[in-house]
Structure formats: C-alpha cells, structure tokens
XYZ file of C-alpha atoms in Angstrom:
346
model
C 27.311 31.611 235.586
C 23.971 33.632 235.355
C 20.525 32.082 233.405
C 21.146 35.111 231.330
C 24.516 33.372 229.859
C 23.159 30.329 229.156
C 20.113 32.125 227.072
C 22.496 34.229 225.158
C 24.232 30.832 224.297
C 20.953 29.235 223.255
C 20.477 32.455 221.456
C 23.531 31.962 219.222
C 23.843 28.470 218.718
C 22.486 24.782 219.147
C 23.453 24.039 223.175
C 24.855 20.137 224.032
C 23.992 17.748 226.532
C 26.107 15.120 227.835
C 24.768 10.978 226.815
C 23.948 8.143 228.617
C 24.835 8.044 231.906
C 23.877 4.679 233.048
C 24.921 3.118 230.153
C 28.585 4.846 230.410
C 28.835 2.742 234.193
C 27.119 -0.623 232.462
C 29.899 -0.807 229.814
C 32.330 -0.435 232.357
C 31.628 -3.954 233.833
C 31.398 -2.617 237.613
C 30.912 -5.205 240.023
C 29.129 -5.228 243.798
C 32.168 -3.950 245.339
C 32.745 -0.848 243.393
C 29.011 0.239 244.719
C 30.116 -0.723 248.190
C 33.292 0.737 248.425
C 34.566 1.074 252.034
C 31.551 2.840 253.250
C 29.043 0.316 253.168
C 30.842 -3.156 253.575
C 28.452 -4.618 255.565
C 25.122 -3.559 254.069
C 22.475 -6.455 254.171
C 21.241 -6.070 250.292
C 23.179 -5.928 246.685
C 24.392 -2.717 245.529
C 25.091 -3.759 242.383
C 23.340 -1.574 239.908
C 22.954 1.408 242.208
C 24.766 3.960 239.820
C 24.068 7.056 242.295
C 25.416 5.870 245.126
C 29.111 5.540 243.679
C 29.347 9.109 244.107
C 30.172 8.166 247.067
C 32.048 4.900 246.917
C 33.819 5.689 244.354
C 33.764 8.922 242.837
C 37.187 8.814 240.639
C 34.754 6.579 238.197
C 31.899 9.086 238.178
C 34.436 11.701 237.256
C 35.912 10.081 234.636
C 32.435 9.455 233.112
C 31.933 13.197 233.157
C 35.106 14.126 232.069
C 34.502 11.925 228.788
C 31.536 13.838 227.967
C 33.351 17.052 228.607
C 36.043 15.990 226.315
C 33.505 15.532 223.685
C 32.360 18.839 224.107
C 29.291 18.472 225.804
C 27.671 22.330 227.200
C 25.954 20.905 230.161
C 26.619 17.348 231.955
C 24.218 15.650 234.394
C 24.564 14.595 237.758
C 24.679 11.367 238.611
C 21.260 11.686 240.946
C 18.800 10.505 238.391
C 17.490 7.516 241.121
C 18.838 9.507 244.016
C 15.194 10.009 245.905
C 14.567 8.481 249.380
C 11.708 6.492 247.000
C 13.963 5.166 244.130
C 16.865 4.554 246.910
C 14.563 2.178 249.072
C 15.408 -0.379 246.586
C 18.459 -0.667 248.127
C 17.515 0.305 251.833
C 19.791 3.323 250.754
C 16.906 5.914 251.906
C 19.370 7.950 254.633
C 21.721 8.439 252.060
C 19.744 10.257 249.574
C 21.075 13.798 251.002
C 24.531 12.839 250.459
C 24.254 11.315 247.080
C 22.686 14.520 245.696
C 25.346 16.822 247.266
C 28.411 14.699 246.360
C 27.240 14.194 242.539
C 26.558 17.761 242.604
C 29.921 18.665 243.549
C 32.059 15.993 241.429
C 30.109 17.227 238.689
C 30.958 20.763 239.217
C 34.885 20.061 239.923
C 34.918 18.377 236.357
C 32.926 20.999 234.605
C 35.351 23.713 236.349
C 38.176 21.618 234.688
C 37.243 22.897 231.398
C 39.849 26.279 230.630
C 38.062 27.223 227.110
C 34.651 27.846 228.221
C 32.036 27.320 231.029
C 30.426 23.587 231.127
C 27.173 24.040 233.177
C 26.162 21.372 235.484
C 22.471 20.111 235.775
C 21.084 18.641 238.502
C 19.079 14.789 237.167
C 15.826 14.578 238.650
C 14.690 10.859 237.604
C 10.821 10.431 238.030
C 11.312 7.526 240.872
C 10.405 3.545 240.881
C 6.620 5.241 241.577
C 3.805 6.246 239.668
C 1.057 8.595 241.139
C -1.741 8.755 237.920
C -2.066 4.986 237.870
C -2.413 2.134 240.095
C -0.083 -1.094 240.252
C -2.856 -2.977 241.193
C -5.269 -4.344 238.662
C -7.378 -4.971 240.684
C -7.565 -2.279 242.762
C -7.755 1.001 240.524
C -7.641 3.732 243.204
C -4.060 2.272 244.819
C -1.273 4.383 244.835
C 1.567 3.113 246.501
C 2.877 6.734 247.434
C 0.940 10.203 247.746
C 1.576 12.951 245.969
C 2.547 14.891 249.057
C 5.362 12.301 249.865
C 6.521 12.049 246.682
C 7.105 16.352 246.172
C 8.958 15.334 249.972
C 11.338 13.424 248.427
C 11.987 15.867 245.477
C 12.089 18.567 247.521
C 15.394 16.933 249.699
C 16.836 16.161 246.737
C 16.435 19.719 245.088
C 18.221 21.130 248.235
C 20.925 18.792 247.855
C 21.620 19.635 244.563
C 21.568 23.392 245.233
C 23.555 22.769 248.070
C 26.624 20.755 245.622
C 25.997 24.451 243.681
C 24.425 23.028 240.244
C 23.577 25.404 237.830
C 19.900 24.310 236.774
C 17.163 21.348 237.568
C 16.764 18.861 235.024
C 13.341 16.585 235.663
C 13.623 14.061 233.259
C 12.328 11.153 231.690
C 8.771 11.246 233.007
C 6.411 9.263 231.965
C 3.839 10.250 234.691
C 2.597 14.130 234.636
C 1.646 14.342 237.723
C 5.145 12.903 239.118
C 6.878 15.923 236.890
C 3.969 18.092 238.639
C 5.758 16.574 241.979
C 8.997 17.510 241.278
C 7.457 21.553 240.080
C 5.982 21.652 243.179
C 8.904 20.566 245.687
C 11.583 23.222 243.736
C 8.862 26.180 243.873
C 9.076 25.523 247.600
C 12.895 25.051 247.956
C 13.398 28.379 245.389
C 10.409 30.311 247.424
C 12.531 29.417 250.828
C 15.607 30.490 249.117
C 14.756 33.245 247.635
C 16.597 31.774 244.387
C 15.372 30.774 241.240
C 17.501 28.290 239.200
C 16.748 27.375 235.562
C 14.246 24.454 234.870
C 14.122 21.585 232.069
C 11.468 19.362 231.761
C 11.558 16.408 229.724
C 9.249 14.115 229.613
C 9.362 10.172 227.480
C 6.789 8.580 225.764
C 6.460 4.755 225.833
C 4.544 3.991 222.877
C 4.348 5.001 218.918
C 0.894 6.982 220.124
C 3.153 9.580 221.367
C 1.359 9.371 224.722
C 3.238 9.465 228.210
C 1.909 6.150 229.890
C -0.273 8.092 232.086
C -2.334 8.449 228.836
C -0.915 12.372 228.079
C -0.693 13.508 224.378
C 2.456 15.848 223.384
C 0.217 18.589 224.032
C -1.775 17.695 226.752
C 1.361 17.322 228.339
C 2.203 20.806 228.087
C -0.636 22.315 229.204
C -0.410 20.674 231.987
C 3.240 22.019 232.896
C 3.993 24.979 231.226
C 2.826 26.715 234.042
C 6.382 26.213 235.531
C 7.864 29.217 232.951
C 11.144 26.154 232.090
C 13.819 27.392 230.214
C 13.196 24.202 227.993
C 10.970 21.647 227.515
C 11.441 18.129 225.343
C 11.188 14.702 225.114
C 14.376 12.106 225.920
C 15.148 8.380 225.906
C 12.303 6.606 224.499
C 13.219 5.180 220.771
C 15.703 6.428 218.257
C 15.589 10.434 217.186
C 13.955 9.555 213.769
C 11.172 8.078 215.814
C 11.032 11.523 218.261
C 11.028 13.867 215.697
C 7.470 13.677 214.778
C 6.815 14.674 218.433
C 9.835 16.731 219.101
C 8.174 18.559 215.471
C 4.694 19.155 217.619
C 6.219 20.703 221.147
C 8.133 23.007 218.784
C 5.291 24.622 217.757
C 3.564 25.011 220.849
C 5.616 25.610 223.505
C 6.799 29.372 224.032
C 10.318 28.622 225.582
C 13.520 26.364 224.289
C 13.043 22.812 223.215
C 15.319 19.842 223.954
C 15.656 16.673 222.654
C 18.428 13.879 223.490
C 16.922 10.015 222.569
C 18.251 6.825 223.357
C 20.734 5.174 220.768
C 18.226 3.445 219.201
C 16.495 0.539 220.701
C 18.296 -2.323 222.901
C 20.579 -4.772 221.334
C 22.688 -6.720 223.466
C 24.972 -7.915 220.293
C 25.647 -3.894 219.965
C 29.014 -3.036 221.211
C 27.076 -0.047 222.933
C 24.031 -2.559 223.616
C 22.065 -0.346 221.495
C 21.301 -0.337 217.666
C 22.554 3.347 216.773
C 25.858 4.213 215.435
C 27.088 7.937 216.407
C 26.541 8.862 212.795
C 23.101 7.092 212.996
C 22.273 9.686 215.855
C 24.167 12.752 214.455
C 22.220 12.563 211.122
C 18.790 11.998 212.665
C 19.279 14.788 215.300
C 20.627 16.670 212.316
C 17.350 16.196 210.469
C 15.574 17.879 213.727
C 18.128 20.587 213.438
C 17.771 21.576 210.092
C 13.487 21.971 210.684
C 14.408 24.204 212.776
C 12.896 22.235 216.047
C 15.348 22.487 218.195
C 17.687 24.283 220.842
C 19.309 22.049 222.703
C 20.021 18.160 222.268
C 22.124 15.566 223.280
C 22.005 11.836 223.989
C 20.299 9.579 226.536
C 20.653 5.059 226.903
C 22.965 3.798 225.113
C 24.744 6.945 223.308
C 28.674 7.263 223.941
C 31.309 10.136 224.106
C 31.592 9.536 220.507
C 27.791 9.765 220.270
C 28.358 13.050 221.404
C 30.919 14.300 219.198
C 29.555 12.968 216.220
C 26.213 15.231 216.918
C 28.370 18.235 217.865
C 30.444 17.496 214.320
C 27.483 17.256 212.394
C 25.249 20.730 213.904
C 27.658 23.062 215.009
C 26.993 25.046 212.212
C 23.699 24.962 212.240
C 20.953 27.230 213.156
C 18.938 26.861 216.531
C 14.814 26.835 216.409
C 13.286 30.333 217.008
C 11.041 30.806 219.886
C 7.780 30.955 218.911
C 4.489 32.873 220.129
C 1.176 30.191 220.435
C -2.114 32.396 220.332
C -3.122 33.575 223.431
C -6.000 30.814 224.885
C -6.908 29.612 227.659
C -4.998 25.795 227.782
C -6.077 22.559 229.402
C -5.638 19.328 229.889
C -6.895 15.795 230.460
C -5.549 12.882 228.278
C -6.203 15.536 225.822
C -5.600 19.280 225.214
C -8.286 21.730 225.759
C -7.786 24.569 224.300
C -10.115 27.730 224.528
C-alpha cells in the first residue's frame, strides 16, 4: 500500500488509530514470566513491565492486542516498539535486543493487519521519545548535564527505524514527545535511514503537552513547536496522551490552523483512576463525544485513542464520526517561521 492510498483515504473520510497499547497489556494482569518467556530465563533484572520485549516472548498476546483493535475497526495499529531504543531498553539491560524487538513487532503487526479481508489496515511503526531528555538537565544543580547527546540519541533511532522498515511497516509514528529536540532526533536518524535507502515512508509526529499552558516540558508553545519541525514535510502532525480530548481541543483547535499537512489527535481516556475499570476516568462515549466535538470544527483528520482507551473506546469514536467530515488542509501565509519557547514569525 502506496502513501498515495492512504491520502486519498484521508481525503474522503476521518482515518482511525488503534488505543492504548500499554494499557491493553496492564489490564491483562501479565506477570514476570510472560516477559521472560523461554528466551530469557536467566536474565539478572525484572522484566516485568517491559511491554516491547513480549514480542518476543510471547507474541500470541501482542497479537491478540492488535487483533482487538482491528476488530474495532481501527485504519492503522501501532507497533509494539514505543520503548524499544537501546536507551529506553537499558532499563532492563535489554540494549542487544533492541534490533529484534523492532523487527518482530513490526512483523506481528503486519500478519494481523494482513488478517483483515475487507480492507487494508496499515501498520505504523511507535517511535516513543526514550527514558531521556536532551533540552533539559536532570540535574538541578548542574544545568548544562545531559545524560545522552544528541548524536547518540538519533543512533538509537536510527537502529530502530531500520528495524521497523526491515518488519515492512507502512509509516513512522514519533510520538508522545515532550522534548523537541528528542522528536528533532528521531527526524534526523529516518532522513538518514530513507537517504541510505533510497525510500521515503510516511511520517507522524505527535507531540504531548504536560501542563494546562499547552507547553511541551521543554518549554515549546503549540506553535513554537511546529516551527521547529515542520521542516520534516509529515503527513500529519498532532498532539496524543496528555489529558482528556475536551482538554486537547483547545490546542488540537491551534495546530489546525497552522500546520499545512493532516492533523491527528488520539488523548488518553481521561486522567488516571485506579477505581476505573479501565484505570482511567473516560467512558468510550465520554471519548467519542469529545473527539466528536473536534470533528465537527472541522480540526481534524485522523484520531484515535492513547492510555487508558479500550477496543470499545475505539468503536465508540468510529460509531460516533464515521459520517462526519474530515478538516481541510489549510494554506498559512507564506513567512519566514521560528522558534524558541516561542514562535517567530516573519
């Protein structure tokens, strides 16, 4: 499937994502030895929590999490890489098998999606924005620490972009940044990998704010933010995770109107609540109206769900704005755009 097929989609209609992936494996009550599986028995540390890595100890789980979302009708499902970096995957002294986890998530993804007869499920490969922050020290008292380069990091994203291409995903999906100049990482190490290629897959970038500022928590405003990436031509660019929709849309309402290709949105369920059945406050018609809302402004293209939203999640959006009308790309005045914390804009 061509980047032309999924723009005539987005052309015609509102395009779904899958929901929360980590949150699917949390409710299923997974314990250390479904992370260690037979392949890594003996390993010194806990496993337990390392969602990528059962991919490969036990990938009949990971499938049927995709399959659920596939069922619900979701366009495009994720692969389960979104910590699958040599730096997130130290955590676990997992580093050697960051290759492997990106190609075998790749490929389970794409044998679900290719069980779909009725239509053509695209498969995105999760680019998480690491345990690491490059704009900001985690030192207090030492403000020009950084615990990894920015060279090192756009290594890391760079093995696991050729793992993904190599399990034959159909686009990149960097998401949930919260650090531009990590997402500026991750542009950097697939320009390489597509420039050694000589093949250019579709991008999304989706960044999260942390705060009711609407700043990133490297300090970026909505539109700061995009100056400082749109450089990288995505196919779409939007916000995830973070609060509720209704909280989003303000933000989601501002990156609509300034950035020249598709916008996506998919938010958590809500905020955390551990007496939630889901473990977060949001009902699927609590997220299907509020995304609906989004819809009907007409700031949208593509959207989905992120922590704590279900297969039913999923339906229940898909119910609710089939039949409604996508955003229309829009054509900012030509001017010359930068960024600090702020946009310049000249």
């Amino acid at each position: 499937m061509k980047l032309k097929d999924l723009e005539a989609l987005l052309r015609q209609r509102i395009v779904y994502f899958d929901g929360g992936i980590g949150t699917s494996f949390q409710k299923m009550k997974l314990e250390e030895e479904n992370f260690r599986g037979s392949l890594f028995k003996d390993h010194p540390v806990s496993l337990k929590g390392n969602n990528d890595l059962l991919s490969l100890t036990d990938p009949e789980t990971v499938k049927k999490m995709h399959r659920a979302f596939v069922e619900a009708g979701s366009d495009i499902i994720s692969t389960n890489t979104f910590s699958a970096t040599r730096v997130s995957q130290a955590d676990y002294q997992m580093e050697d098998q960051a290759y492997d986890i990106n190609k075998q998530s790749a490929l389970l993804a794409r044998e679900v999606a290719n069980e779909a007869k009725d239509r053509y499920v695209f498969v995105a490969g999760s680019i998480g924005p690491t345990t690491k922050i490059t704009s900001l020290s985690p030192d207090v008292s030492n403000p020009a620490y950084r615990d990894i380069s920015f060279d090192d990091l756009s290594k890391a994203f760079e093995e696991q972009v050729e793992a993904l291409m190599d399990g034959g995903v159909d686009l990149l999906l960097a998401e949930t940044f919260i650090d531009t100049l990590n997402i500026k990482a991750c542009i950097s190490a697939w320009e390489r990998v597509f420039a050694k290629r000589g093949v250019r897959l579709p991008v999304i970038l989706s960044a999260t704010i942390t705060d009711k500022s609407g700043r990133t928590l490297s300090g970026q405003t909505i539109e700061a933010f995009w100056n400082s990436v749109r450089h990288a031509k995505p196919l779409a660019v939007g916000l995830n995770c973070a609060f509720g929709a209704k909280e989003l849309k303000p933000y989601i309402r501002e990156i609509s109107e300034l950035a020249d290709c598709y916008v996506s949105c998919y938010p958590n369920a809500g905020l955390p609540n551990p007496l939630s059945d889901t473990g977060y406050d949001e009902t699927p018609e609590h997220t299907g109206k509020a995304l609906l809302d989004m819809v009907n402004e007409g700031y949208v293209n593509m959207v989905g769900g992120c922590c704590g939203t279900t297969p039913q999640h999923i339906c229940k959006i898909i119910e609710m704005t089939k039949d409604q009308r996508p955003r229309t790309l829009v054509s900012p005045q030509k001017k010359m755009r930068l960024s600090g914390f702020e946009p310049m804009n000249i």
